[in-house]
GROMACS .gro file of N, CA and C in nm:
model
  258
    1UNK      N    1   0.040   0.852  -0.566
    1UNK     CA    2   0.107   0.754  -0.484
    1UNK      C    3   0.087   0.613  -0.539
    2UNK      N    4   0.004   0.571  -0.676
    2UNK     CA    5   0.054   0.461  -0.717
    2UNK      C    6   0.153   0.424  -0.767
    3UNK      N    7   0.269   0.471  -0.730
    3UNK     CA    8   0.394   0.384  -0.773
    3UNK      C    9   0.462   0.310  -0.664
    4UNK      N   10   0.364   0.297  -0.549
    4UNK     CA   11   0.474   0.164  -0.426
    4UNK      C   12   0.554   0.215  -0.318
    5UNK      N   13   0.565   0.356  -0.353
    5UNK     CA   14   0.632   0.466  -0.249
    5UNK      C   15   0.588   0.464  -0.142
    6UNK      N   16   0.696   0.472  -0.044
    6UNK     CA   17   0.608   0.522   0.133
    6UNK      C   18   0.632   0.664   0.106
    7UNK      N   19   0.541   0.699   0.188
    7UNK     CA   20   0.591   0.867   0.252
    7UNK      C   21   0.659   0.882   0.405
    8UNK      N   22   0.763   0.947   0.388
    8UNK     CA   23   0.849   0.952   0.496
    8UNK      C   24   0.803   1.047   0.568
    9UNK      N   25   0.826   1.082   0.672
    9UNK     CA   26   0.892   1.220   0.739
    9UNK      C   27   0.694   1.265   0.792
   10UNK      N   28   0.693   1.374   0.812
   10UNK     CA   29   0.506   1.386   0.862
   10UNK      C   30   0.445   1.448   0.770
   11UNK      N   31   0.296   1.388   0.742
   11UNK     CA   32   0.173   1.399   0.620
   11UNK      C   33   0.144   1.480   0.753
   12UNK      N   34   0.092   1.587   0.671
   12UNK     CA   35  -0.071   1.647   0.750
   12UNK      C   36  -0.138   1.580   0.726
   13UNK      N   37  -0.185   1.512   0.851
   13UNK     CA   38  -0.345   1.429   0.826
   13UNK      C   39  -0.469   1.448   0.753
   14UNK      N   40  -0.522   1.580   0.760
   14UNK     CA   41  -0.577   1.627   0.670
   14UNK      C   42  -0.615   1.578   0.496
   15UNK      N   43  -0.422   1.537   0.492
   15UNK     CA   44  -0.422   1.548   0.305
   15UNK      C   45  -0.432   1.375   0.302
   16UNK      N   46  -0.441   1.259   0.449
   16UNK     CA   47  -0.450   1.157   0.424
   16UNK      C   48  -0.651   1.113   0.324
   17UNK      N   49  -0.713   1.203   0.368
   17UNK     CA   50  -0.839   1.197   0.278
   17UNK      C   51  -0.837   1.217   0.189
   18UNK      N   52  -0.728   1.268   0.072
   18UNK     CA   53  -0.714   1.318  -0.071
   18UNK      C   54  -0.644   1.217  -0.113
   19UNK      N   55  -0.548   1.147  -0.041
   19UNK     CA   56  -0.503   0.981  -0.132
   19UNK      C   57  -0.585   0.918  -0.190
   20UNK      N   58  -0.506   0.870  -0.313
   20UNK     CA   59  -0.538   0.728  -0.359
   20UNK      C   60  -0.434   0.613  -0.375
   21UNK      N   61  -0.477   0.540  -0.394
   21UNK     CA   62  -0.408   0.415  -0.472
   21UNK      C   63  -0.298   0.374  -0.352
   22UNK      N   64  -0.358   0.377  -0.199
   22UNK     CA   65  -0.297   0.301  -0.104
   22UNK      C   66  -0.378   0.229  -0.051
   23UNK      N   67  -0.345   0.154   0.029
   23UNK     CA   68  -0.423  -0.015   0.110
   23UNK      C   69  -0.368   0.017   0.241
   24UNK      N   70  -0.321   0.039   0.304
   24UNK     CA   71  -0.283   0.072   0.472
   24UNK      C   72  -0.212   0.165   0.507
   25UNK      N   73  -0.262   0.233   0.602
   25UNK     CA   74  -0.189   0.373   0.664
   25UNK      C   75  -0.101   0.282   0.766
   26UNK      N   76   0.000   0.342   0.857
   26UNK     CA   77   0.088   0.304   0.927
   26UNK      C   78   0.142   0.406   1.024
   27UNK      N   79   0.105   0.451   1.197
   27UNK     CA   80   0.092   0.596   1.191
   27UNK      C   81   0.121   0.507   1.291
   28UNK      N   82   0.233   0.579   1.425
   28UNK     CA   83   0.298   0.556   1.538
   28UNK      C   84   0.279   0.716   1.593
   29UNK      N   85   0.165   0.682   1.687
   29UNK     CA   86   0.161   0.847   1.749
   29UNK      C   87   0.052   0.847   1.873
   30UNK      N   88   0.081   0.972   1.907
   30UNK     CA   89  -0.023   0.995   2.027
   30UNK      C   90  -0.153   0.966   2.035
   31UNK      N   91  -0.252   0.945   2.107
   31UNK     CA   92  -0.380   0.915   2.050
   31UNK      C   93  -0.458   1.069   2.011
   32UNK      N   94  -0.427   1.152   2.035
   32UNK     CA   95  -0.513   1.254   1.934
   32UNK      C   96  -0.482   1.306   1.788
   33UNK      N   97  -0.376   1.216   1.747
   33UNK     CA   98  -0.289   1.275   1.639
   33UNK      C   99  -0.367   1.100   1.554
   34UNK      N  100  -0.353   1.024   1.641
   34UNK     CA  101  -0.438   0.930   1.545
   34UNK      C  102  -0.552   0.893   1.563
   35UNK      N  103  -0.643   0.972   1.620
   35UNK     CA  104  -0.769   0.983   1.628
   35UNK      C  105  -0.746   1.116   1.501
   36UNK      N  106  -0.732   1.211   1.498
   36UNK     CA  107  -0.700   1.258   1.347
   36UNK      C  108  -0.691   1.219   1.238
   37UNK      N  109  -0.577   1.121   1.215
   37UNK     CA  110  -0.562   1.015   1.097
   37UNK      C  111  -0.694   0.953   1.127
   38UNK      N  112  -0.744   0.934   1.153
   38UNK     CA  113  -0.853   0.824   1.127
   38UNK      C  114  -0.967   0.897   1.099
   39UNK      N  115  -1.028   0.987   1.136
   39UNK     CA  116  -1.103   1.088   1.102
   39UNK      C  117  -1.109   1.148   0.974
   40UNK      N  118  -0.976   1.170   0.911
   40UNK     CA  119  -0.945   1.182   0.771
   40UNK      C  120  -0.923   1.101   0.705
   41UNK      N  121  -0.911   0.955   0.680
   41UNK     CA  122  -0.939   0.842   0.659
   41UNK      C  123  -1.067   0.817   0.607
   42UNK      N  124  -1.152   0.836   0.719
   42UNK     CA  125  -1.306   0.835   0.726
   42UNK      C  126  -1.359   0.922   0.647
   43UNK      N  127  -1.289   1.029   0.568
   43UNK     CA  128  -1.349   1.097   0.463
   43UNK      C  129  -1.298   1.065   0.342
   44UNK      N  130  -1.235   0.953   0.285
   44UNK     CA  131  -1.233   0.925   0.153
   44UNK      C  132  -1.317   0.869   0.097
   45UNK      N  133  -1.305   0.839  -0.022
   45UNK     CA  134  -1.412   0.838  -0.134
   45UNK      C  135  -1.291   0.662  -0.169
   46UNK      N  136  -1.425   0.586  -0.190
   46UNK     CA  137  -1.347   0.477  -0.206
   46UNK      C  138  -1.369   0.372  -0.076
   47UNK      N  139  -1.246   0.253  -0.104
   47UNK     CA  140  -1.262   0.100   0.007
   47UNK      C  141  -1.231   0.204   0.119
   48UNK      N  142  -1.235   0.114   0.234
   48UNK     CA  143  -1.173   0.140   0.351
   48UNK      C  144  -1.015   0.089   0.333
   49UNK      N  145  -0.982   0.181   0.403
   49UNK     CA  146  -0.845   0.183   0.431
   49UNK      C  147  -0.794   0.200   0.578
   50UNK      N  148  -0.747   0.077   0.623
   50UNK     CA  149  -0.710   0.075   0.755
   50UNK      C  150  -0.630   0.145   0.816
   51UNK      N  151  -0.611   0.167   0.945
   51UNK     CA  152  -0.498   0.245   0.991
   51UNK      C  153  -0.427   0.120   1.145
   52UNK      N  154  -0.294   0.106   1.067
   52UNK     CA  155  -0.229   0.015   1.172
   52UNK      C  156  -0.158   0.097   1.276
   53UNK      N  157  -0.144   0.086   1.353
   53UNK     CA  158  -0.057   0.122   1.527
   53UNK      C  159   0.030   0.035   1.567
   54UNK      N  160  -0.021  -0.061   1.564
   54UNK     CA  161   0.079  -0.168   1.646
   54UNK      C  162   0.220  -0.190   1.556
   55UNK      N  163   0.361  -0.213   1.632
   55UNK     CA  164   0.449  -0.168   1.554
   55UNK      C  165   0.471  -0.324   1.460
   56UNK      N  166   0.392  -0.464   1.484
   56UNK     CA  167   0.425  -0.548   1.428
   56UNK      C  168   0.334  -0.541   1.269
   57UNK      N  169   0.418  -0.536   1.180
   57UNK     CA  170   0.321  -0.506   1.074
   57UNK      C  171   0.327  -0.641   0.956
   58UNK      N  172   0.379  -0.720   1.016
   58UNK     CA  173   0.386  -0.912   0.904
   58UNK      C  174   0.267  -0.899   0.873
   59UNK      N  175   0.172  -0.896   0.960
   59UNK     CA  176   0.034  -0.948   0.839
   59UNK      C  177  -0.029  -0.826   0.743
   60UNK      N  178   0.033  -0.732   0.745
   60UNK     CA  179   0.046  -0.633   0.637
   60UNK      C  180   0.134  -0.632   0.497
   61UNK      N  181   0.211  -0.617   0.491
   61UNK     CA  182   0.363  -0.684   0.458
   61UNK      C  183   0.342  -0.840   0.340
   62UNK      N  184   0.376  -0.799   0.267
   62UNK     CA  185   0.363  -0.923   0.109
   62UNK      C  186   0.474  -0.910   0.070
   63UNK      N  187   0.539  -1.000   0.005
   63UNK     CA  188   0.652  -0.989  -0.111
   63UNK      C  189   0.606  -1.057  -0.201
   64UNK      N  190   0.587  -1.084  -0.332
   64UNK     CA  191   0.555  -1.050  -0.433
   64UNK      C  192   0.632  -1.061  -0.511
   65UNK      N  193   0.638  -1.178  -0.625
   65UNK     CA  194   0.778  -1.189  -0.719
   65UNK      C  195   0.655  -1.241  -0.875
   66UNK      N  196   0.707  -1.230  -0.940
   66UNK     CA  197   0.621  -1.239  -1.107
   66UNK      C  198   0.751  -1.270  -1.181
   67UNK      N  199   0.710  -1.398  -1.257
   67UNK     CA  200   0.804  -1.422  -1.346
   67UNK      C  201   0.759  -1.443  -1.457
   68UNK      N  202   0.790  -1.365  -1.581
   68UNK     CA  203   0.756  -1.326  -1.722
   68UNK      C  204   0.800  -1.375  -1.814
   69UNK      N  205   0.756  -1.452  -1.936
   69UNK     CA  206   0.834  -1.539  -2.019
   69UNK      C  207   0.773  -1.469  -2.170
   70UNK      N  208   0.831  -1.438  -2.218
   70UNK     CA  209   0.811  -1.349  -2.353
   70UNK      C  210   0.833  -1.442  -2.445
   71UNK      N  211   0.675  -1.446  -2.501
   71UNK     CA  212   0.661  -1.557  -2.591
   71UNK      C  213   0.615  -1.507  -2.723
   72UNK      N  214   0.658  -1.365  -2.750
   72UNK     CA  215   0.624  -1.292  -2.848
   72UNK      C  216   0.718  -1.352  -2.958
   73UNK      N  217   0.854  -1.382  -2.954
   73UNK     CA  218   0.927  -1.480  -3.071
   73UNK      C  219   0.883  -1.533  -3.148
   74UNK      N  220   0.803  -1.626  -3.074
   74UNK     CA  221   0.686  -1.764  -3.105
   74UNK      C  222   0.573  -1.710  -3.127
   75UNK      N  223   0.545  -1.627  -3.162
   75UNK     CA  224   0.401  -1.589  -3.179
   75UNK      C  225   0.294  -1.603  -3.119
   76UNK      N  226   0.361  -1.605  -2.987
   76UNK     CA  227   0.264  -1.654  -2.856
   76UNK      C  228   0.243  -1.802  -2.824
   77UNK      N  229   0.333  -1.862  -2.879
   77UNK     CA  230   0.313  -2.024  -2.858
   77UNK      C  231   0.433  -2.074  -2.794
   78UNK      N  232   0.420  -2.056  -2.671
   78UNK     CA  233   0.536  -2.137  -2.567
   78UNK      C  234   0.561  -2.266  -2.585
   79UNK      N  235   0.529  -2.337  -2.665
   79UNK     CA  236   0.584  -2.461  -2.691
   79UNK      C  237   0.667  -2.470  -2.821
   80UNK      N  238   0.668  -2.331  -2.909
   80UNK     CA  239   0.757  -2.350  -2.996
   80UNK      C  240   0.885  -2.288  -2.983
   81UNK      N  241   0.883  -2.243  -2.814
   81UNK     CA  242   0.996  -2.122  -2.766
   81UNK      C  243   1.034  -2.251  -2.660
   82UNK      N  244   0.974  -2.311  -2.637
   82UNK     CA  245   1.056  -2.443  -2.586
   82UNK      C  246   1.136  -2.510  -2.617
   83UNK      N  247   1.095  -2.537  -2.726
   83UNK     CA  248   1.121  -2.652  -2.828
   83UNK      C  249   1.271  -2.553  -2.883
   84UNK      N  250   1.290  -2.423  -2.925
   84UNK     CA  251   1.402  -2.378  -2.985
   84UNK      C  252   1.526  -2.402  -2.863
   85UNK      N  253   1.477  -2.405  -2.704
   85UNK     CA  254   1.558  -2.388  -2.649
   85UNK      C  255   1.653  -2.553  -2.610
   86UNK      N  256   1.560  -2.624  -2.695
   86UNK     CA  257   1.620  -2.786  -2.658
   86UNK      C  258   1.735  -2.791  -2.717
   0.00000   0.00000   0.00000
């Protein structure tokens, strides 16, 4: 699951203790179904990883933009990839 993917549709809770490479669970359910999730949670190996409920999730939630300037032309010297573009 490190490629940024959600998982749709229903995880057996169970297999939420065998993840990696996520930062927040997100589970809308009964309380014994997420007293479950959290229980299996509680058995990974690794940070903590939270489990959100509440349906407002902004302070979860990032966007994230990277802007890349390939300065391999220049031999790694952005001022001579400047300078061509004057």
């Amino acid at each position: 699951m490190n490629d940024g993917s959600a998982i749709a549709g229903f995880l057996n809770r169970d297999d939420l203790s065998g993840l990696s490479g996520i930062a927040v669970v997100a589970l809308w359910s009964d309380e014994a179904d997420l007293r479950t999730a959290r229980m299996a949670l509680a058995k990974r190996n690794g940070p903590l990883v939270p489990l959100v409920t509440d349906r407002d999730m902004a302070g979860y939630c990032h966007l994230e933009r990277h802007v890349c300037i390939d300065t391999t032309a220049s031999g790694g010297n952005a001022s001579l990839l400047a300078a061509a573009g004057a």
